[in-house]
Structure formats: C-alpha cells, structure tokens
Short mmCIF file of C-alpha atoms in Angstrom, two decimals:
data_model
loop_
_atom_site.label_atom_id
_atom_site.label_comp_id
_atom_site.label_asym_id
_atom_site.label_seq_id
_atom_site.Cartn_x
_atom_site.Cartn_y
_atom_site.Cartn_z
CA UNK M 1 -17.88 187.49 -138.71
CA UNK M 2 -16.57 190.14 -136.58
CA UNK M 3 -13.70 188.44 -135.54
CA UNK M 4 -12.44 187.95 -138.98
CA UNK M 5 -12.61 191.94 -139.71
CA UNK M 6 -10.93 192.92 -136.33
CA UNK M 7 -8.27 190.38 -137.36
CA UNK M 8 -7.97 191.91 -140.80
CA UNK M 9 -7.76 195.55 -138.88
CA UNK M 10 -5.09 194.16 -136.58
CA UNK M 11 -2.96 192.55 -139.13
CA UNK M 12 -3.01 195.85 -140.98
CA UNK M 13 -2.67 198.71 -138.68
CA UNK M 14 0.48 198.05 -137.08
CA UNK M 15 1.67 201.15 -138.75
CA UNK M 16 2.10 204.09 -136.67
CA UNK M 17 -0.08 207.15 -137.17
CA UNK M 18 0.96 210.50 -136.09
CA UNK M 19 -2.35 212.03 -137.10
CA UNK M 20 -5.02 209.97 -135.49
CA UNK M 21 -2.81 210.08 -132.25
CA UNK M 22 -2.95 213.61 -132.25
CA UNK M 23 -6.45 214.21 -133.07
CA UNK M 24 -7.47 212.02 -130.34
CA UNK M 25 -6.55 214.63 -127.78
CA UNK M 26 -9.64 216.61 -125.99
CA UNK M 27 -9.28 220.07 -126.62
CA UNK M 28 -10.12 220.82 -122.79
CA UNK M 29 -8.52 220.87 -119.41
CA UNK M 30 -9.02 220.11 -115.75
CA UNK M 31 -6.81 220.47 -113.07
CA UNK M 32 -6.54 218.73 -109.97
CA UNK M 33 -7.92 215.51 -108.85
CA UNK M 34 -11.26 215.64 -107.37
CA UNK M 35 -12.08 218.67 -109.35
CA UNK M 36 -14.91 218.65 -111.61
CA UNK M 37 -14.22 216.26 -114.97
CA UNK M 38 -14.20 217.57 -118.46
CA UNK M 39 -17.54 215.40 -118.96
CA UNK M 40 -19.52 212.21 -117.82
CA UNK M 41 -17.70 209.75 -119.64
CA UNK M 42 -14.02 210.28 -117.84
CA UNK M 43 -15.76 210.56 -114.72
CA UNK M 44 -17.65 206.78 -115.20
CA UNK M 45 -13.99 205.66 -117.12
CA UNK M 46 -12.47 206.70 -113.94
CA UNK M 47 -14.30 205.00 -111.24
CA UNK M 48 -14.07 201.66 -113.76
CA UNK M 49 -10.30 201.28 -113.92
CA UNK M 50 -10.60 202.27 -109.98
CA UNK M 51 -13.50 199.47 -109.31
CA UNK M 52 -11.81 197.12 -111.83
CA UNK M 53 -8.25 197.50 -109.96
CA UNK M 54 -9.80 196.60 -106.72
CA UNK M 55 -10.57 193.48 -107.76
CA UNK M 56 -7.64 192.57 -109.29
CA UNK M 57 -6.00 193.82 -106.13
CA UNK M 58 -8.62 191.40 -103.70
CA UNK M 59 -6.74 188.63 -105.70
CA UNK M 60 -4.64 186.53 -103.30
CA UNK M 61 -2.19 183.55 -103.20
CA UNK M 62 -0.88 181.18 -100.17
CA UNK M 63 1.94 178.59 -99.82
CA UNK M 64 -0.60 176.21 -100.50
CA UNK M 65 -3.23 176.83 -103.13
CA UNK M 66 -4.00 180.09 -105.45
CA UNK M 67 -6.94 181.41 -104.97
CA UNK M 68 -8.88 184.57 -106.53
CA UNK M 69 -11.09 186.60 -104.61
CA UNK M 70 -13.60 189.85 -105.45
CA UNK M 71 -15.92 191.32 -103.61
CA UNK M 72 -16.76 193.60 -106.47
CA UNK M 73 -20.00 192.93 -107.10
CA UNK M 74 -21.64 192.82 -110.82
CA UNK M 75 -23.50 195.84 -110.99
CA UNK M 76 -20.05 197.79 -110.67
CA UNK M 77 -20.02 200.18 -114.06
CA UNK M 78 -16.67 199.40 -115.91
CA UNK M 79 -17.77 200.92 -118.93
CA UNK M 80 -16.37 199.47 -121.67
CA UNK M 81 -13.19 200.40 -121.25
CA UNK M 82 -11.94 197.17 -119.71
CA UNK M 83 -13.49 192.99 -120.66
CA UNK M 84 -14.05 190.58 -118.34
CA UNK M 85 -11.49 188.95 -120.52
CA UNK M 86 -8.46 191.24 -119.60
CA UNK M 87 -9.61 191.82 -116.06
CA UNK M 88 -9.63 187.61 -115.65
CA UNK M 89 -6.25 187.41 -117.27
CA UNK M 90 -4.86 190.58 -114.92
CA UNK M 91 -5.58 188.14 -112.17
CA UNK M 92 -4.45 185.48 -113.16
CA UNK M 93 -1.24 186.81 -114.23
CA UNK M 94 -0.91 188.21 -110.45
CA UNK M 95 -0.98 184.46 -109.47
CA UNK M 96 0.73 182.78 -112.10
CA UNK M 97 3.64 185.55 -112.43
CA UNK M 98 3.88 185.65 -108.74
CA UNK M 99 4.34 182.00 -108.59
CA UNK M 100 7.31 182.18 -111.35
CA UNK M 101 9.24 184.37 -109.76
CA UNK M 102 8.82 182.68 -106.48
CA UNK M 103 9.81 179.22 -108.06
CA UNK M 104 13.11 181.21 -109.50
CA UNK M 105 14.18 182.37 -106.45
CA UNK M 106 13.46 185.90 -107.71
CA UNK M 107 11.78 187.29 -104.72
CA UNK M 108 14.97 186.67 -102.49
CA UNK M 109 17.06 188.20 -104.12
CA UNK M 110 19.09 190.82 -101.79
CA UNK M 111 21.17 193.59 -103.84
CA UNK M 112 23.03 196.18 -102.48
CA UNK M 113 21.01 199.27 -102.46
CA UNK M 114 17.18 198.16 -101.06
CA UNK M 115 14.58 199.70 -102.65
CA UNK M 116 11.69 200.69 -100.92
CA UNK M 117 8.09 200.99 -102.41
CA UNK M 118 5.11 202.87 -100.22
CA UNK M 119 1.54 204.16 -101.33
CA UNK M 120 1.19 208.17 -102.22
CA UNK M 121 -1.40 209.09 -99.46
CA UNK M 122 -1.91 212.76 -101.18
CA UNK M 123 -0.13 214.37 -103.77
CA UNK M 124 1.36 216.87 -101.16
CA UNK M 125 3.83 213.68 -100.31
CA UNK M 126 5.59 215.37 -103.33
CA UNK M 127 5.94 218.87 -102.27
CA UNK M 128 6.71 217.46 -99.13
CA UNK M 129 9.78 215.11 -100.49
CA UNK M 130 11.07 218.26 -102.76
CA UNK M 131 11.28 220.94 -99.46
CA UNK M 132 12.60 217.85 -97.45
CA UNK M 133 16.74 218.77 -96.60
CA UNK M 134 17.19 215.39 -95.07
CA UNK M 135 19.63 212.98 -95.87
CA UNK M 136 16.80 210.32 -96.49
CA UNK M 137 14.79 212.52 -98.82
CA UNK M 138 17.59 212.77 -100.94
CA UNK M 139 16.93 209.05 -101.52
CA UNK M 140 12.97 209.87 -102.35
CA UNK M 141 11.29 209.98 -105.18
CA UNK M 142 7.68 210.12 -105.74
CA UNK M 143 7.01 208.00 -109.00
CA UNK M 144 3.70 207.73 -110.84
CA UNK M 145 3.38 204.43 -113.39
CA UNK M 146 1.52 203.81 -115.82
CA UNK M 147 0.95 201.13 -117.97
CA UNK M 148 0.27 201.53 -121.90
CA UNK M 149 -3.22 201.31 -123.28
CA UNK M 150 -4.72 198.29 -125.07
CA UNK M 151 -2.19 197.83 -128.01
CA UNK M 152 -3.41 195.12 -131.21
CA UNK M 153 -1.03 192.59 -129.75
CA UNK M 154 -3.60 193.01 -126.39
CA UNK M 155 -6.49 192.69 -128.63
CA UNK M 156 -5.60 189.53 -130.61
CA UNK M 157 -4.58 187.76 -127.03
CA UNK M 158 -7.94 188.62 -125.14
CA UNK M 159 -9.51 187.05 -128.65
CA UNK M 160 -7.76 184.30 -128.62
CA UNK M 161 -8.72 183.96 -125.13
CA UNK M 162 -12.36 184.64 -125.53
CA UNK M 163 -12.52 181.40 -127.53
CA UNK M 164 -10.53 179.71 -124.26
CA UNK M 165 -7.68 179.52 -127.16
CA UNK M 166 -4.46 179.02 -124.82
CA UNK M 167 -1.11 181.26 -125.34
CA UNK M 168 2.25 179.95 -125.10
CA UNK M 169 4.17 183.13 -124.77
CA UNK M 170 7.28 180.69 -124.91
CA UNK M 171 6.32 179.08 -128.35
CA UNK M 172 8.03 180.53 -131.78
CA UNK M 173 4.65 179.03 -133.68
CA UNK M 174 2.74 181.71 -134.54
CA UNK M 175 -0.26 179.18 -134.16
CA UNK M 176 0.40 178.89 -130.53
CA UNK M 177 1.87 182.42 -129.69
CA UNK M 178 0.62 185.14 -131.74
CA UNK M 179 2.55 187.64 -131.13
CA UNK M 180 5.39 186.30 -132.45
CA UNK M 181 4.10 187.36 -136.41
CA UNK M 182 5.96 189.85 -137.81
CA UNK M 183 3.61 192.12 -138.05
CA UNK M 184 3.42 192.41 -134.83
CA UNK M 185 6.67 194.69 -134.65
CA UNK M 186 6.21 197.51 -132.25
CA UNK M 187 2.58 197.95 -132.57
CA UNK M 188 0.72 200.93 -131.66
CA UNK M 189 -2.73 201.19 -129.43
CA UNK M 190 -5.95 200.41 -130.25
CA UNK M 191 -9.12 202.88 -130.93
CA UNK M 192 -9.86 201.47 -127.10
CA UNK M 193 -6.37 201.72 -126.15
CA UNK M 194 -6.33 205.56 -127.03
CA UNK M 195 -10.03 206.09 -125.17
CA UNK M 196 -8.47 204.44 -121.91
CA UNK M 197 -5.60 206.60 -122.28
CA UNK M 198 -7.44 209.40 -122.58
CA UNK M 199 -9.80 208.93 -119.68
CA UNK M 200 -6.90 208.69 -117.46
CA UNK M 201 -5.92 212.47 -118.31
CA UNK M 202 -7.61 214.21 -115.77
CA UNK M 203 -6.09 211.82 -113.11
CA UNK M 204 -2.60 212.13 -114.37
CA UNK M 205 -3.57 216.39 -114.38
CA UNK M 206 -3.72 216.22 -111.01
CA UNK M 207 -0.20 215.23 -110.30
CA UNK M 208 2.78 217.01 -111.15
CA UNK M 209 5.82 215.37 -112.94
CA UNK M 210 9.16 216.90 -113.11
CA UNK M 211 9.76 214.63 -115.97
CA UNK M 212 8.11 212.33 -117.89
CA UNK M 213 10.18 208.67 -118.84
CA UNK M 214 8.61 206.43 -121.43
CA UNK M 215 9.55 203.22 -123.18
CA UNK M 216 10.76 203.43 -126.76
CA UNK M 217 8.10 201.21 -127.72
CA UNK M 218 5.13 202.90 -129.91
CA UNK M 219 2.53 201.70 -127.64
CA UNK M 220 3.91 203.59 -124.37
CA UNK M 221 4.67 206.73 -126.07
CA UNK M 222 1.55 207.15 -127.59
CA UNK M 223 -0.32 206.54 -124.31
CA UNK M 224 1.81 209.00 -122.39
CA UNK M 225 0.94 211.89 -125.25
CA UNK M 226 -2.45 210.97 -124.41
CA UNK M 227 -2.61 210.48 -120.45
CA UNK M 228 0.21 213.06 -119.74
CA UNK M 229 -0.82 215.61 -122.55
CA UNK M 230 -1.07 218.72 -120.54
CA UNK M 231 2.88 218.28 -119.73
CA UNK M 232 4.28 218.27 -122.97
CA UNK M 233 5.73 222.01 -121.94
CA UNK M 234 6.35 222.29 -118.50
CA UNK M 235 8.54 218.65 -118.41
CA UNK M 236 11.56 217.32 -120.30
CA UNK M 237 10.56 214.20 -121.88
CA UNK M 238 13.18 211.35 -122.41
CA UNK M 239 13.08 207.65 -123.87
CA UNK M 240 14.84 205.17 -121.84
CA UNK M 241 15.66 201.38 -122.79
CA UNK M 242 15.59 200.42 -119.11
CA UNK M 243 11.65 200.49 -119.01
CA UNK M 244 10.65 198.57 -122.01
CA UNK M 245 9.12 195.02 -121.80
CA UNK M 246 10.98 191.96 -121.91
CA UNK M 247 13.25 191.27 -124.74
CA UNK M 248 13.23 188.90 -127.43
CA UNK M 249 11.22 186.20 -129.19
CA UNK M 250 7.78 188.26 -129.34
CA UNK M 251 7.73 190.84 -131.89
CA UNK M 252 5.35 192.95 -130.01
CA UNK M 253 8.25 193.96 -127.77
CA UNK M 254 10.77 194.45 -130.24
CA UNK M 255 10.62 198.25 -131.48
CA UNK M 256 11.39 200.12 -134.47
CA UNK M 257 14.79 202.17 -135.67
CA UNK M 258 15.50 205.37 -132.96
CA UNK M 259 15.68 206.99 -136.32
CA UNK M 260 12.04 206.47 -137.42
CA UNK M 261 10.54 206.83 -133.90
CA UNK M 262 12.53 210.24 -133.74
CA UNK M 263 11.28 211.31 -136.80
CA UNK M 264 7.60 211.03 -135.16
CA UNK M 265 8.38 211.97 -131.74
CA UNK M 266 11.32 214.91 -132.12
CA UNK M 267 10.10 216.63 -129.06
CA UNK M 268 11.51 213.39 -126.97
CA UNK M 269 14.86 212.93 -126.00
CA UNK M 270 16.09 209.68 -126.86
CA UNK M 271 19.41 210.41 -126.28
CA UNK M 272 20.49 207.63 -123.61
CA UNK M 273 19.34 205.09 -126.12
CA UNK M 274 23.00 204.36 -127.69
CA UNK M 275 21.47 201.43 -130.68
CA UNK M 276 19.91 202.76 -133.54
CA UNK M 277 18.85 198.99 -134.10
CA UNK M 278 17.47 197.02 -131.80
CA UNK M 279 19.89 195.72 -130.95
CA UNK M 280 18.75 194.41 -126.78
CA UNK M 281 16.29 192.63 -128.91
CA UNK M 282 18.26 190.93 -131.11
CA UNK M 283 21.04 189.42 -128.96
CA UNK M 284 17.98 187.10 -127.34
CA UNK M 285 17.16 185.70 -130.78
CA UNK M 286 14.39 182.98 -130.15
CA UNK M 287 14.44 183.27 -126.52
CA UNK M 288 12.87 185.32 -124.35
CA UNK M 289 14.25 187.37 -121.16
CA UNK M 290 14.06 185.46 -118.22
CA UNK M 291 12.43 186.94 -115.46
CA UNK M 292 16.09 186.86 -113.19
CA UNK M 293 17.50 188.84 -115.95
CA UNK M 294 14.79 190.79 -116.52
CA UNK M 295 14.99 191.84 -112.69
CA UNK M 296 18.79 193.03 -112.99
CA UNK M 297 17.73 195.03 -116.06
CA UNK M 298 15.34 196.68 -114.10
CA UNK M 299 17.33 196.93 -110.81
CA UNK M 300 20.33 199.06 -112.85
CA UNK M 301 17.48 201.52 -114.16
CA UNK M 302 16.36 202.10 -111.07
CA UNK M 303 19.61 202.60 -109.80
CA UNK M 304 21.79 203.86 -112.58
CA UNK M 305 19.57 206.31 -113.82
CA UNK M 306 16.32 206.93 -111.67
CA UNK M 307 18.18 207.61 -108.94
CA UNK M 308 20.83 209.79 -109.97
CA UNK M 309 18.12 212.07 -112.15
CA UNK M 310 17.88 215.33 -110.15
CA UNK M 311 13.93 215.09 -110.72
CA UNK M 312 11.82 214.20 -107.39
CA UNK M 313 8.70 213.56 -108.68
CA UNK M 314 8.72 211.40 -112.30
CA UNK M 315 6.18 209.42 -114.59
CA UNK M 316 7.68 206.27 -115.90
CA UNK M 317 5.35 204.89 -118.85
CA UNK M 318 6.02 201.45 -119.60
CA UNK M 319 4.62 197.61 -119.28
CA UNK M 320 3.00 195.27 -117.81
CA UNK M 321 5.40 192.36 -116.91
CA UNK M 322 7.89 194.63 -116.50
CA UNK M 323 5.98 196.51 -113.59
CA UNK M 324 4.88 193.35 -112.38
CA UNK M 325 8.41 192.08 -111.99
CA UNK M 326 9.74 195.48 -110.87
CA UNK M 327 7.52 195.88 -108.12
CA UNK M 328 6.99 192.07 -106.96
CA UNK M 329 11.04 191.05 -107.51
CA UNK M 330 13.17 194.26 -107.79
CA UNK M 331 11.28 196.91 -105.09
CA UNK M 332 10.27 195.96 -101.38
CA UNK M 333 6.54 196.55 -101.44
CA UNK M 334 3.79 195.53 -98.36
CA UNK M 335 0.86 197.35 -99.93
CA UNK M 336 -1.21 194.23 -102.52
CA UNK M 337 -2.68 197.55 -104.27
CA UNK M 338 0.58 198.44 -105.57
CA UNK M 339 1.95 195.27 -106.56
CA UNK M 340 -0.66 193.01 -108.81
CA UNK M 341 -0.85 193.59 -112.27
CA UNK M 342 -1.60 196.85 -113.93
CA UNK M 343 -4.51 197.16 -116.44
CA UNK M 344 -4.22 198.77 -119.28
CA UNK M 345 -3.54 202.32 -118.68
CA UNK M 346 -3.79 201.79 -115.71
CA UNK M 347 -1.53 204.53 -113.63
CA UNK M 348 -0.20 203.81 -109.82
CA UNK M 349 1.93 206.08 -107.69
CA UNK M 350 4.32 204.83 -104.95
CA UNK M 351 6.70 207.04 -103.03
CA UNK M 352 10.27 205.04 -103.53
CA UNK M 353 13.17 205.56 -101.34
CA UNK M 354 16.67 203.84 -101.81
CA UNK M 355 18.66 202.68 -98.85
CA UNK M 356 22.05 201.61 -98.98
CA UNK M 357 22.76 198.50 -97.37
CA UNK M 358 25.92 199.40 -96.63
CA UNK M 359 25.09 201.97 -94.33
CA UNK M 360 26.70 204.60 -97.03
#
C-alpha cells in the first residue's frame, strides 16, 4: 500500500542531503510583498497557509469548555500544501497546549523584564523602529518567525493520525510514540516540507532581516535556506541553541554533532553553540522538557541574547511548541493571530519590546 512505501521512504531518508536542498531553490526573484509572484502556484500556496491560519486562529477556549470554531468555509483553496490532518491537530494543539500551560501555572508567571508582543501593521514598523532615538525603541525589535516545514517525523505523526492512531509524546515505546526511533535523529524536511518552504519565499522577500537566527536542528536550517534564500549575502547567519524544540526523550529533537552540521552549513555561524555533542539533549535522558523549564529556556534567549544583538529587525527559524510556549507563556501577547500554533512554515511577525519592571 502506499503507506507501507512512505514508511519505507521515511525510515530511510533521515540522512541529510546537501544537493536536493540546494536544487530545490527557484532560480527567480521577487521583491516586495504584494508585488507580482514568480508564478501561480506561490501565489495559490500563499493565500492557503493565509486561509488555513485563519482558521486555526478562529479557534477559541473558555474557563469552561474548549471549543473550536471556523468560519472558513470548504471551498477555501489550500492547495496541497497543508491536510486536514495537520490543520485539525494545529487546533487542537492551540487548546490542549494552552490548557497545559494554564494547569502549570505557566501563564502567570511574572519575570523581571516583561516582554511585550504586538502585530507588524506594515513592514515600515521596521524602518520606523531603526530611525527611532527613543529610549523605548532601544527596547524594539521587529521579529519575523517562522516555523520549519513538514519534516518525516511530521509525516509519520499526521499518518498515524489519519488512521485515528493516538500519540503519546510522553511514552519511550516506539509503538506508542514514534518519534522516539532512532532513526528519527535530527531529521530533515520532506519533498512537501521543502515546497511549503519554498512558497513562503516571496513573503519572507518582502521583509528585510538584519540577521537571520535558526535552530541547529536540520529541519529549521534547511527551511530558512529555502524561505530566506535571497538573504544568504546581505545578513549574518548564526545557529543558536536557545530556539530549538524541547529537549529530550524524542529523537526528532535531538540533533547531530556541530561538527557534521558545520561541515554542511559553513556559511553559518554556530559559534555560541559551546557542545559539540548534544549534550542539552542528553542531560534529560528519558524525559522530556517540561513546559516551566522550557519557558525559562526561552525567557534567557530572549533576554540574554535577542536583546542585547545590535540587529533591529531579525528572523528566528525554529519550532512549533517552542513558539507556542514562547508566545502563549514567555511574551505578553493580546492579538489570537499571533499566538495559536504555527503551521508548517508557517512565518508570523510581531514587533517585541522589553520593559524592565524595575523601572531601569
């Protein structure tokens, strides 16, 4: 059947591959969003991930039930970029994730600086933040996430979930949580996970990074080569261990040697990344980050390094959970657009500004 052979596929092409990364890039350029696409396809990718976000946006929770609501009706062209399958689970995560952190206490938390999340209305906010000489500019940033592209660890969960095959993420039998297999370690994007990335190129053209910050993991590094292409010259590009997903247990998180990844990536700087090993992974053995822990991680990336980089405008490519938690438990955030879960690909920009509690 075809399940069998995509299995087979999966199990087998964990294995990075410089070449077929590369020659997935279109050869052609447009800048500026709203300008005229470089052909049909981006420009019907485009409005899917925008008409498929909406919904997941429309989703909604109370004190007393969970409830999911669209208004997006079925005619609405997604493509094919994004299932039913991982649209329904984006949802559902907003609830059920929401609900987690809430039950941990993890959306009270008050730390000393606040950090404030609002929507970009235009891409001028930038320009407008970088000529700004006030005191509370210096303390804004305009940041543009973006979540990697379907990755064979995606895959095998939205199969296992097309035959309403349930996922304990918490479970060390592979027969229960796939994606803790070994083969599993740090695996790379899909043929669809390159083709979203790649339709969200002319989006991410239009905006205009000072630098671009990307997880270690394979996944987010190839989707940024894809999405942010057309700044490989005119921005440093650094790896950071402050933006990857959560650590231990699943082997989908847990990356490969600097070494190697350097070796097919020398054009990043992975310099702030002190293990060669990965080590963060390691010290959780068979248990997985908690989400409290996972918010102070988080929290001192923001603050430790984010802040303090001289850049005013930045693209952070990373994860899912970990944006979820970063902008539902770590960053104060009103807009529902901004803080559900992120698609695949999917890329959101927020203006953030950092205010000291202390008055300082």
């Amino acid at each position: 059947s075809s399940r069998i052979i995509v299995l087979s596929i999966a199990a087998t092409a964990v294995a990075p591959s410089r070449t077929i990364t590369t020659s997935a890039f279109s050869p052609l350029k447009t800048h500026i969003m709203g300008a005229t696409n470089r052909s049909a396809a981006t420009s019907v990718s485009t409005t899917a991930v925008a008409s498929a976000a909406k919904e997941i946006c429309e989703t909604t929770t109370t004190q007393d039930k969970a409830e999911v609501s669209s208004t997006a009706s079925n005619g609405d062209n997604r493509s094919s970029l994004w299932s039913d399958v991982a649209i329904n689970a984006a949802k559902q995560f907003t609830i059920t994730q929401r609900q987690k952190l809430k039950d941990l206490g993890a959306l009270d938390v008050e730390r000393p600086v606040r950090i404030v999340g609002e929507p970009v209305i235009h891409k001028y906010d930038a320009a407008d933040s970088k000529s700004s000489t006030s005191s509370s500019a210096s303390n804004t940033k305009i940041i543009h996430f973006q979540r990697h592209g379907q990755g064979y660890h995606n895959l095998i969960c939205d199969m296992w979930r097309e035959l309403d095959r349930p996922i304990d993420f918490d479970s060390s039998d592979p027969n229960l949580n796939p994606v803790v297999r070994p083969e599993f370690l740090d695996p790379p994007l899909t043929a669809l996970g390159m083709q979203q990335c790649r339709s969200q190129r002319d989006l991410c053209n239009g905006l205009a990074p000072e630098l671009v910050i990307v997880s270690p993991m394979l996944r987010c590094i190839q989707t940024a080569k894809l999405s942010f292409r057309d700044f490989d010259d005119s921005a440093p590009w650094v790896s950071h261990e402050g933006c990857r997903e959560e650590l231990g247990l699943l082997m989908g998180n847990k990356r490969r040697p600097i070494t190697e990844i350097r070796e097919d990536y020398p054009e990043i700087d992975f310099s702030d990344i002190v293990h060669d090993a990965d080590v963060l992974w390691d010290e959780y053995g068979d248990r997985r980050e908690t989400l409290l822990e996972k918010s102070e991680r988080i929290y001192e990336f923001l603050i430790e390094y984010v802040r303090q980089r001289p850049e005013k405008e930045i693209a952070i490519v990373c994860h899912s959970a970990y944006l979820f938690t970063l902008l539902n438990a770590v960053m104060d955030i009103e807009d529902e657009g901004l803080r559900s879960w992120f698609l695949t690909s999917e890329v959101r920009s927020l203006q953030m500004t950092f205010i000291d509690r202390s008055g300082k």
